[in-house]
Short mmCIF file of C-alpha atoms in Angstrom, two decimals:
data_model
loop_
_atom_site.label_atom_id
_atom_site.label_comp_id
_atom_site.label_asym_id
_atom_site.label_seq_id
_atom_site.Cartn_x
_atom_site.Cartn_y
_atom_site.Cartn_z
CA MET A 1023 -6.76 -11.92 -14.60
CA VAL A 1024 -6.60 -8.45 -13.48
CA LYS A 1025 -4.33 -7.55 -10.53
CA LEU A 1026 -3.41 -4.42 -8.74
CA SER A 1027 0.42 -3.68 -9.52
CA HIS A 1028 1.16 -0.29 -8.00
CA ARG A 1029 0.34 3.37 -7.29
CA GLY A 1030 2.41 6.06 -8.93
CA ILE A 1031 3.78 9.30 -7.44
CA CYS A 1032 5.43 12.11 -9.38
CA ILE A 1033 8.29 13.44 -7.21
CA SER A 1034 10.82 16.32 -7.45
CA ASP A 1035 13.90 14.35 -6.01
CA MET A 1036 14.45 10.66 -6.10
CA GLU A 1037 16.94 10.60 -3.15
CA VAL A 1038 14.68 12.78 -0.92
CA SER A 1039 11.53 10.62 -1.67
CA GLU A 1040 13.17 7.32 -1.42
CA ARG A 1041 14.57 8.29 1.96
CA PHE A 1042 11.02 9.57 3.04
CA TYR A 1043 9.22 6.35 2.11
CA ARG A 1044 11.85 4.01 3.48
CA GLU A 1045 12.54 5.80 6.80
CA GLY A 1046 9.22 7.38 7.38
CA LEU A 1047 6.85 4.70 6.26
CA GLY A 1048 8.97 1.43 5.99
CA PHE A 1049 9.04 0.81 2.27
CA GLU A 1050 11.80 -1.29 0.98
CA ASP A 1051 13.45 -2.11 -2.49
CA HIS A 1052 11.40 -3.63 -5.13
CA GLN A 1053 12.40 -2.70 -8.68
CA ASP A 1054 14.56 -0.06 -10.25
CA TYR A 1055 13.87 0.80 -13.89
CA GLY A 1056 16.69 3.37 -14.02
CA ILE A 1057 16.23 5.92 -16.85
CA ILE A 1058 13.20 5.39 -18.98
CA GLU A 1059 12.75 7.15 -22.46
CA GLY A 1060 12.12 6.54 -26.16
CA PRO A 1061 9.29 6.86 -28.66
CA ASP A 1062 7.04 4.28 -26.92
CA MET A 1063 7.35 6.05 -23.69
CA ASP A 1064 6.54 9.40 -25.31
CA LYS A 1065 3.34 7.84 -26.86
CA THR A 1066 2.00 6.03 -23.72
CA MET A 1067 2.76 8.82 -21.29
CA GLU A 1068 1.52 11.34 -23.93
CA LEU A 1069 4.59 13.74 -23.19
CA PRO A 1070 7.08 14.68 -26.06
CA GLY A 1071 10.67 13.73 -25.30
CA VAL A 1072 9.95 12.19 -22.00
CA ARG A 1073 12.96 11.08 -19.85
CA LEU A 1074 12.50 10.04 -16.30
CA ARG A 1075 13.93 7.87 -13.48
CA ALA A 1076 11.43 5.24 -12.10
CA LYS A 1077 11.85 3.16 -9.08
CA MET A 1078 9.41 0.82 -7.39
CA LEU A 1079 9.36 0.49 -3.52
CA ARG A 1080 7.26 -2.16 -1.73
CA HIS A 1081 5.76 -1.97 1.63
CA PRO A 1082 6.07 -5.20 3.87
CA ASP A 1083 2.33 -5.51 3.76
CA GLY A 1084 2.56 -5.85 0.03
CA PRO A 1085 1.58 -2.49 -1.60
CA VAL A 1086 3.95 -1.00 -4.17
CA ILE A 1087 4.62 2.51 -5.22
CA GLU A 1088 6.35 3.91 -8.20
CA LEU A 1089 8.39 6.86 -7.74
CA LEU A 1090 8.57 8.89 -10.99
CA HIS A 1091 11.20 11.62 -11.27
CA PHE A 1092 10.78 13.47 -14.54
CA LEU A 1093 13.91 14.76 -16.04
CA ALA A 1094 12.10 16.02 -19.22
CA PRO A 1095 9.56 17.46 -19.50
CA GLU A 1096 10.17 18.56 -15.96
CA ALA A 1097 7.39 18.06 -13.50
CA SER A 1098 5.04 21.01 -12.41
CA GLY A 1099 2.27 21.84 -10.21
CA PRO A 1100 1.96 22.68 -6.51
CA ARG A 1101 3.95 20.61 -3.93
CA GLU A 1102 1.45 20.82 -1.25
CA ARG A 1103 -1.52 18.95 -0.03
CA ARG A 1104 -4.57 18.76 -2.25
CA SER A 1105 -7.97 19.28 -0.57
CA THR A 1106 -9.74 16.29 0.28
CA LEU A 1107 -12.70 18.02 -1.62
CA ASP A 1108 -10.70 17.68 -4.87
CA TYR A 1109 -11.88 14.97 -7.24
CA GLY A 1110 -9.34 12.11 -7.80
CA LEU A 1111 -6.55 10.58 -5.75
CA VAL A 1112 -6.52 12.02 -2.31
CA HIS A 1113 -4.20 10.13 0.09
CA LEU A 1114 -2.32 7.13 1.30
CA SER A 1115 -3.42 5.76 4.65
CA PHE A 1116 -1.65 3.78 7.42
CA TYR A 1117 -2.60 2.41 10.85
CA VAL A 1118 0.14 2.88 13.27
CA ASP A 1119 0.97 1.72 16.90
CA ASP A 1120 2.02 5.04 18.17
CA ILE A 1121 0.78 8.19 16.17
CA ASP A 1122 3.41 10.51 17.83
CA ALA A 1123 6.30 8.27 17.12
CA ALA A 1124 4.99 7.63 13.58
CA ALA A 1125 4.73 11.40 13.02
CA ALA A 1126 8.14 11.97 14.41
CA ARG A 1127 9.62 9.40 12.07
CA ILE A 1128 7.90 11.20 9.00
CA ALA A 1129 9.16 14.53 10.15
CA ALA A 1130 12.75 13.12 10.51
CA ALA A 1131 12.65 11.60 7.07
CA GLY A 1132 11.83 14.87 5.39
CA GLY A 1133 7.95 14.89 5.46
CA HIS A 1134 5.60 17.46 7.26
CA VAL A 1135 3.34 17.02 10.08
CA HIS A 1136 0.19 18.96 10.18
CA GLU A 1137 -0.74 18.89 13.79
CA SER A 1138 -3.82 21.10 13.24
CA THR A 1139 -5.45 17.98 11.53
CA ARG A 1140 -5.22 15.78 14.62
CA ALA A 1141 -8.60 14.37 15.36
CA HIS A 1142 -10.22 11.82 17.67
CA TYR A 1143 -13.26 9.77 16.60
CA ALA A 1144 -14.76 8.94 20.10
CA GLU A 1145 -17.15 6.31 18.82
CA ASN A 1146 -14.39 3.82 17.85
CA ASP A 1147 -11.50 5.50 19.81
CA THR A 1148 -9.62 6.26 16.59
CA THR A 1149 -7.06 9.05 16.49
CA MET A 1150 -6.15 10.50 13.01
CA LEU A 1151 -3.43 12.80 11.86
CA TYR A 1152 -2.49 14.05 8.42
CA CYS A 1153 1.22 14.33 7.25
CA THR A 1154 2.55 15.02 3.78
CA ASP A 1155 5.55 13.61 1.86
CA PRO A 1156 8.20 16.00 0.46
CA ASP A 1157 5.93 16.81 -2.57
CA GLY A 1158 2.66 17.23 -0.64
CA VAL A 1159 1.07 13.94 -0.88
CA ARG A 1160 -1.44 13.31 2.02
CA ILE A 1161 -0.20 10.62 4.23
CA GLU A 1162 -3.07 9.70 6.71
CA LEU A 1163 -1.95 8.12 10.09
CA MET A 1164 -4.58 6.34 12.15
CA LYS A 1165 -4.40 4.73 15.54
CA ALA A 1166 -7.30 2.38 16.68
CA PRO A 1167 -7.43 -0.01 19.60
CA GLY A 1168 -6.71 -3.55 18.58
CA VAL A 1169 -5.59 -2.56 15.01
CA ALA A 1170 -1.89 -3.58 14.19
CA ALA A 1171 0.27 -1.18 12.26
CA ARG A 1172 -0.15 -1.75 8.58
CA PHE A 1173 -0.75 -0.06 5.33
CA SER A 1174 -4.62 0.58 5.29
CA HIS A 1175 -5.90 1.95 1.86
CA SER A 1176 -5.57 4.82 -0.72
CA GLY A 1177 -8.46 7.17 -1.22
CA ILE A 1178 -10.37 8.58 -4.18
CA CYS A 1179 -12.85 11.56 -4.14
CA VAL A 1180 -15.67 10.51 -6.41
CA ASP A 1181 -18.92 12.05 -7.78
CA ASP A 1182 -21.01 8.89 -7.45
CA VAL A 1183 -20.13 5.95 -5.26
CA ASP A 1184 -22.29 3.53 -7.27
CA VAL A 1185 -20.69 4.55 -10.62
CA SER A 1186 -17.31 4.13 -9.12
CA LEU A 1187 -18.04 0.91 -7.40
CA ALA A 1188 -19.27 -0.59 -10.86
CA TYR A 1189 -16.15 0.66 -12.48
CA TYR A 1190 -13.59 -0.82 -10.00
CA ARG A 1191 -15.58 -4.17 -9.78
CA THR A 1192 -14.34 -4.76 -13.29
CA LEU A 1193 -10.90 -4.41 -11.79
CA GLY A 1194 -11.57 -6.97 -9.12
CA PHE A 1195 -12.88 -4.76 -6.23
CA GLU A 1196 -16.01 -5.46 -4.22
CA ARG A 1197 -18.05 -3.38 -1.59
CA ALA A 1198 -16.61 -3.60 1.90
CA GLU A 1199 -17.08 -1.25 4.91
CA ASP A 1200 -19.41 1.71 4.30
CA TYR A 1201 -19.19 4.72 6.69
CA VAL A 1202 -21.81 7.26 6.29
CA LEU A 1203 -20.63 10.35 8.22
CA ASP A 1204 -23.29 13.02 7.53
CA GLN A 1205 -23.86 14.55 10.84
CA GLY A 1206 -21.45 17.33 10.58
CA PHE A 1207 -18.92 15.80 13.19
CA ASP A 1208 -16.44 18.18 14.49
CA TRP A 1209 -13.62 15.62 14.42
CA LEU A 1210 -14.41 15.04 10.67
CA GLY A 1211 -14.19 18.76 9.93
CA VAL A 1212 -10.65 18.88 11.69
CA ILE A 1213 -9.05 15.93 9.96
CA ASN A 1214 -10.35 17.23 6.48
CA GLU A 1215 -9.76 20.88 7.27
CA VAL A 1216 -13.24 21.44 6.09
CA PRO A 1217 -15.74 22.56 9.01
CA GLY A 1218 -19.13 20.87 8.96
CA ILE A 1219 -18.14 18.32 6.15
CA LYS A 1220 -20.46 15.60 5.54
CA LEU A 1221 -19.42 12.61 3.45
CA ARG A 1222 -19.72 8.75 2.84
CA ALA A 1223 -16.54 6.55 2.91
CA GLN A 1224 -17.27 3.51 0.76
CA MET A 1225 -14.29 0.91 1.19
CA ILE A 1226 -13.79 -1.58 -1.72
CA ARG A 1227 -11.41 -4.48 -1.49
CA ASP A 1228 -10.02 -7.04 -3.95
CA ALA A 1229 -9.28 -10.74 -3.31
CA GLU A 1230 -5.79 -10.02 -2.29
CA GLY A 1231 -6.86 -7.43 0.40
CA ASN A 1232 -6.05 -4.26 -1.44
CA THR A 1233 -8.45 -1.57 -0.31
CA LEU A 1234 -9.60 1.81 -1.91
CA GLU A 1235 -11.70 4.31 -0.15
CA LEU A 1236 -14.48 5.87 -2.41
CA LEU A 1237 -15.09 9.35 -0.82
CA LYS A 1238 -18.35 11.02 -1.77
CA VAL A 1239 -18.66 14.43 -0.12
CA PHE A 1240 -22.26 15.65 0.46
CA GLU A 1241 -21.51 18.93 1.93
CA PRO A 1242 -19.87 21.42 0.93
CA GLY A 1243 -19.47 19.27 -2.10
CA SER A 1244 -16.37 18.23 -4.20
CA LYS A 1245 -14.76 20.34 -6.54
CA GLY A 1246 -12.05 20.39 -9.42
CA GLN A 1247 -11.77 18.82 -12.74
CA ARG A 1248 -12.78 15.19 -13.31
CA THR A 1249 -10.16 14.80 -16.05
CA ARG A 1250 -6.78 13.07 -15.96
CA ARG A 1251 -3.81 15.09 -14.73
CA PRO A 1252 -0.67 14.85 -16.62
CA LEU A 1253 1.80 12.26 -15.40
CA ASN A 1254 4.39 14.81 -14.65
CA ARG A 1255 2.25 16.61 -12.24
CA PHE A 1256 3.57 16.35 -8.70
CA GLY A 1257 1.64 14.15 -6.37
CA LEU A 1258 -0.27 10.84 -6.90
CA THR A 1259 -0.43 10.02 -10.57
CA HIS A 1260 -2.11 6.72 -11.18
CA ILE A 1261 -3.15 3.25 -10.33
CA ALA A 1262 -1.68 0.43 -12.50
CA PHE A 1263 -2.88 -3.18 -12.93
CA TRP A 1264 -1.45 -6.40 -14.74
CA ASP A 1265 -4.03 -7.75 -17.00
CA ASP A 1266 -4.08 -10.85 -19.26
CA GLU A 1267 -6.71 -9.08 -21.58
CA PRO A 1268 -6.23 -5.42 -21.39
CA GLU A 1269 -8.29 -4.58 -24.42
CA LYS A 1270 -11.25 -6.50 -23.20
CA THR A 1271 -10.81 -4.91 -19.74
CA ALA A 1272 -10.60 -1.43 -21.34
CA ALA A 1273 -13.79 -1.96 -23.18
CA GLU A 1274 -15.72 -3.01 -19.94
CA LEU A 1275 -14.17 -0.05 -18.08
CA THR A 1276 -15.32 2.27 -20.88
CA ALA A 1277 -18.74 0.96 -20.73
CA ARG A 1278 -18.89 1.76 -17.02
CA GLY A 1279 -18.03 5.41 -17.36
CA GLY A 1280 -14.31 5.42 -17.88
CA HIS A 1281 -12.26 5.81 -20.98
CA PHE A 1282 -9.09 4.94 -22.64
CA VAL A 1283 -6.78 6.76 -25.02
CA GLU A 1284 -6.15 4.60 -28.17
CA ALA A 1285 -3.19 7.00 -29.16
CA ALA A 1286 -1.50 6.20 -25.85
CA HIS A 1287 -1.75 2.33 -26.49
CA VAL A 1288 1.63 0.82 -27.02
CA ARG A 1289 3.13 -2.65 -27.49
CA THR A 1290 6.88 -2.89 -26.97
CA PRO A 1291 8.80 -6.22 -27.27
CA VAL A 1292 8.26 -6.94 -23.55
CA ILE A 1293 5.10 -5.22 -22.37
CA GLU A 1294 1.79 -3.92 -23.63
CA LEU A 1295 0.44 -0.65 -21.99
CA MET A 1296 -2.91 1.06 -22.05
CA HIS A 1297 -3.70 4.32 -20.37
CA GLY A 1298 -7.07 5.86 -19.57
CA ALA A 1299 -9.23 7.14 -16.52
CA ASP A 1300 -11.93 6.32 -14.13
CA PRO A 1301 -15.22 8.29 -14.16
CA ASP A 1302 -13.54 10.95 -11.93
CA GLY A 1303 -10.23 11.38 -13.91
CA VAL A 1304 -7.98 8.93 -11.97
CA ARG A 1305 -5.38 7.64 -14.35
CA ILE A 1306 -5.60 3.81 -14.80
CA GLU A 1307 -2.79 2.01 -16.53
CA LEU A 1308 -3.38 -1.57 -17.81
CA MET A 1309 -0.21 -3.65 -18.40
CA ARG A 1310 0.23 -7.09 -20.08
CA PRO A 1311 3.67 -8.72 -20.13
CA LEU A 1312 4.62 -10.03 -23.57
CA VAL A 1313 7.63 -12.30 -22.46
CA SER A 1314 8.02 -14.34 -19.38
CA ALA A 1315 10.10 -12.96 -16.50
#
């Protein structure tokens, strides 16, 4: 069994981020790990002397995020929205009933609304707007006729959709909706802040309804490194899965273009952890509980 557990976010202030995700996006308490530290954490996170506060929040629709506040080594990196052309984790996306009211809640909760990204896709009458959390994570708001407010998906900018699809199929995802937007639509350039952008958005979904969006940019082309970012780098950090046979899954994922770091493989008295990356450098964590809850 492989089952999506959560998405990780490196933050600068636990109180500020918790307020944002609660009041701005409706997340609720899930699990508070308090302070995490020790040799096993140093090893699996590949950071010396690591000490951090970790807290899980759950959206009413089911998705879980893990807020990671690094006390040592301190987090680094820009706290502003990454380009959607950059390889790796791109955004979190939500359908809303009222895009202006949702944006106002985000602003009141400490986020930022980027009004210049507001766009309207006339073909299906969908309005879109990008906001960011207090540390620059892109939050996509979408308003579409007949679609109830809910968490929609998280996006990944990829080099090859078929390679990524084969990789994530090992983690339980299958091909879903496929949007080829290669006509240089004005609205698409507005929402992505890249005039003339042409892309393909391949949605993939697991048996529980969790959805990832594989974004392949045709023009002007994606950019950036396709390697793992450190966990203590601000923004979206990783995707974590529960797995009954992590070593078997790691071997299958490696055969499909990913890799795992054996030096980061740990077994504590309660959990086994493996860390690696997908073909585009997105950190993947496999977790196996070693004691019953």
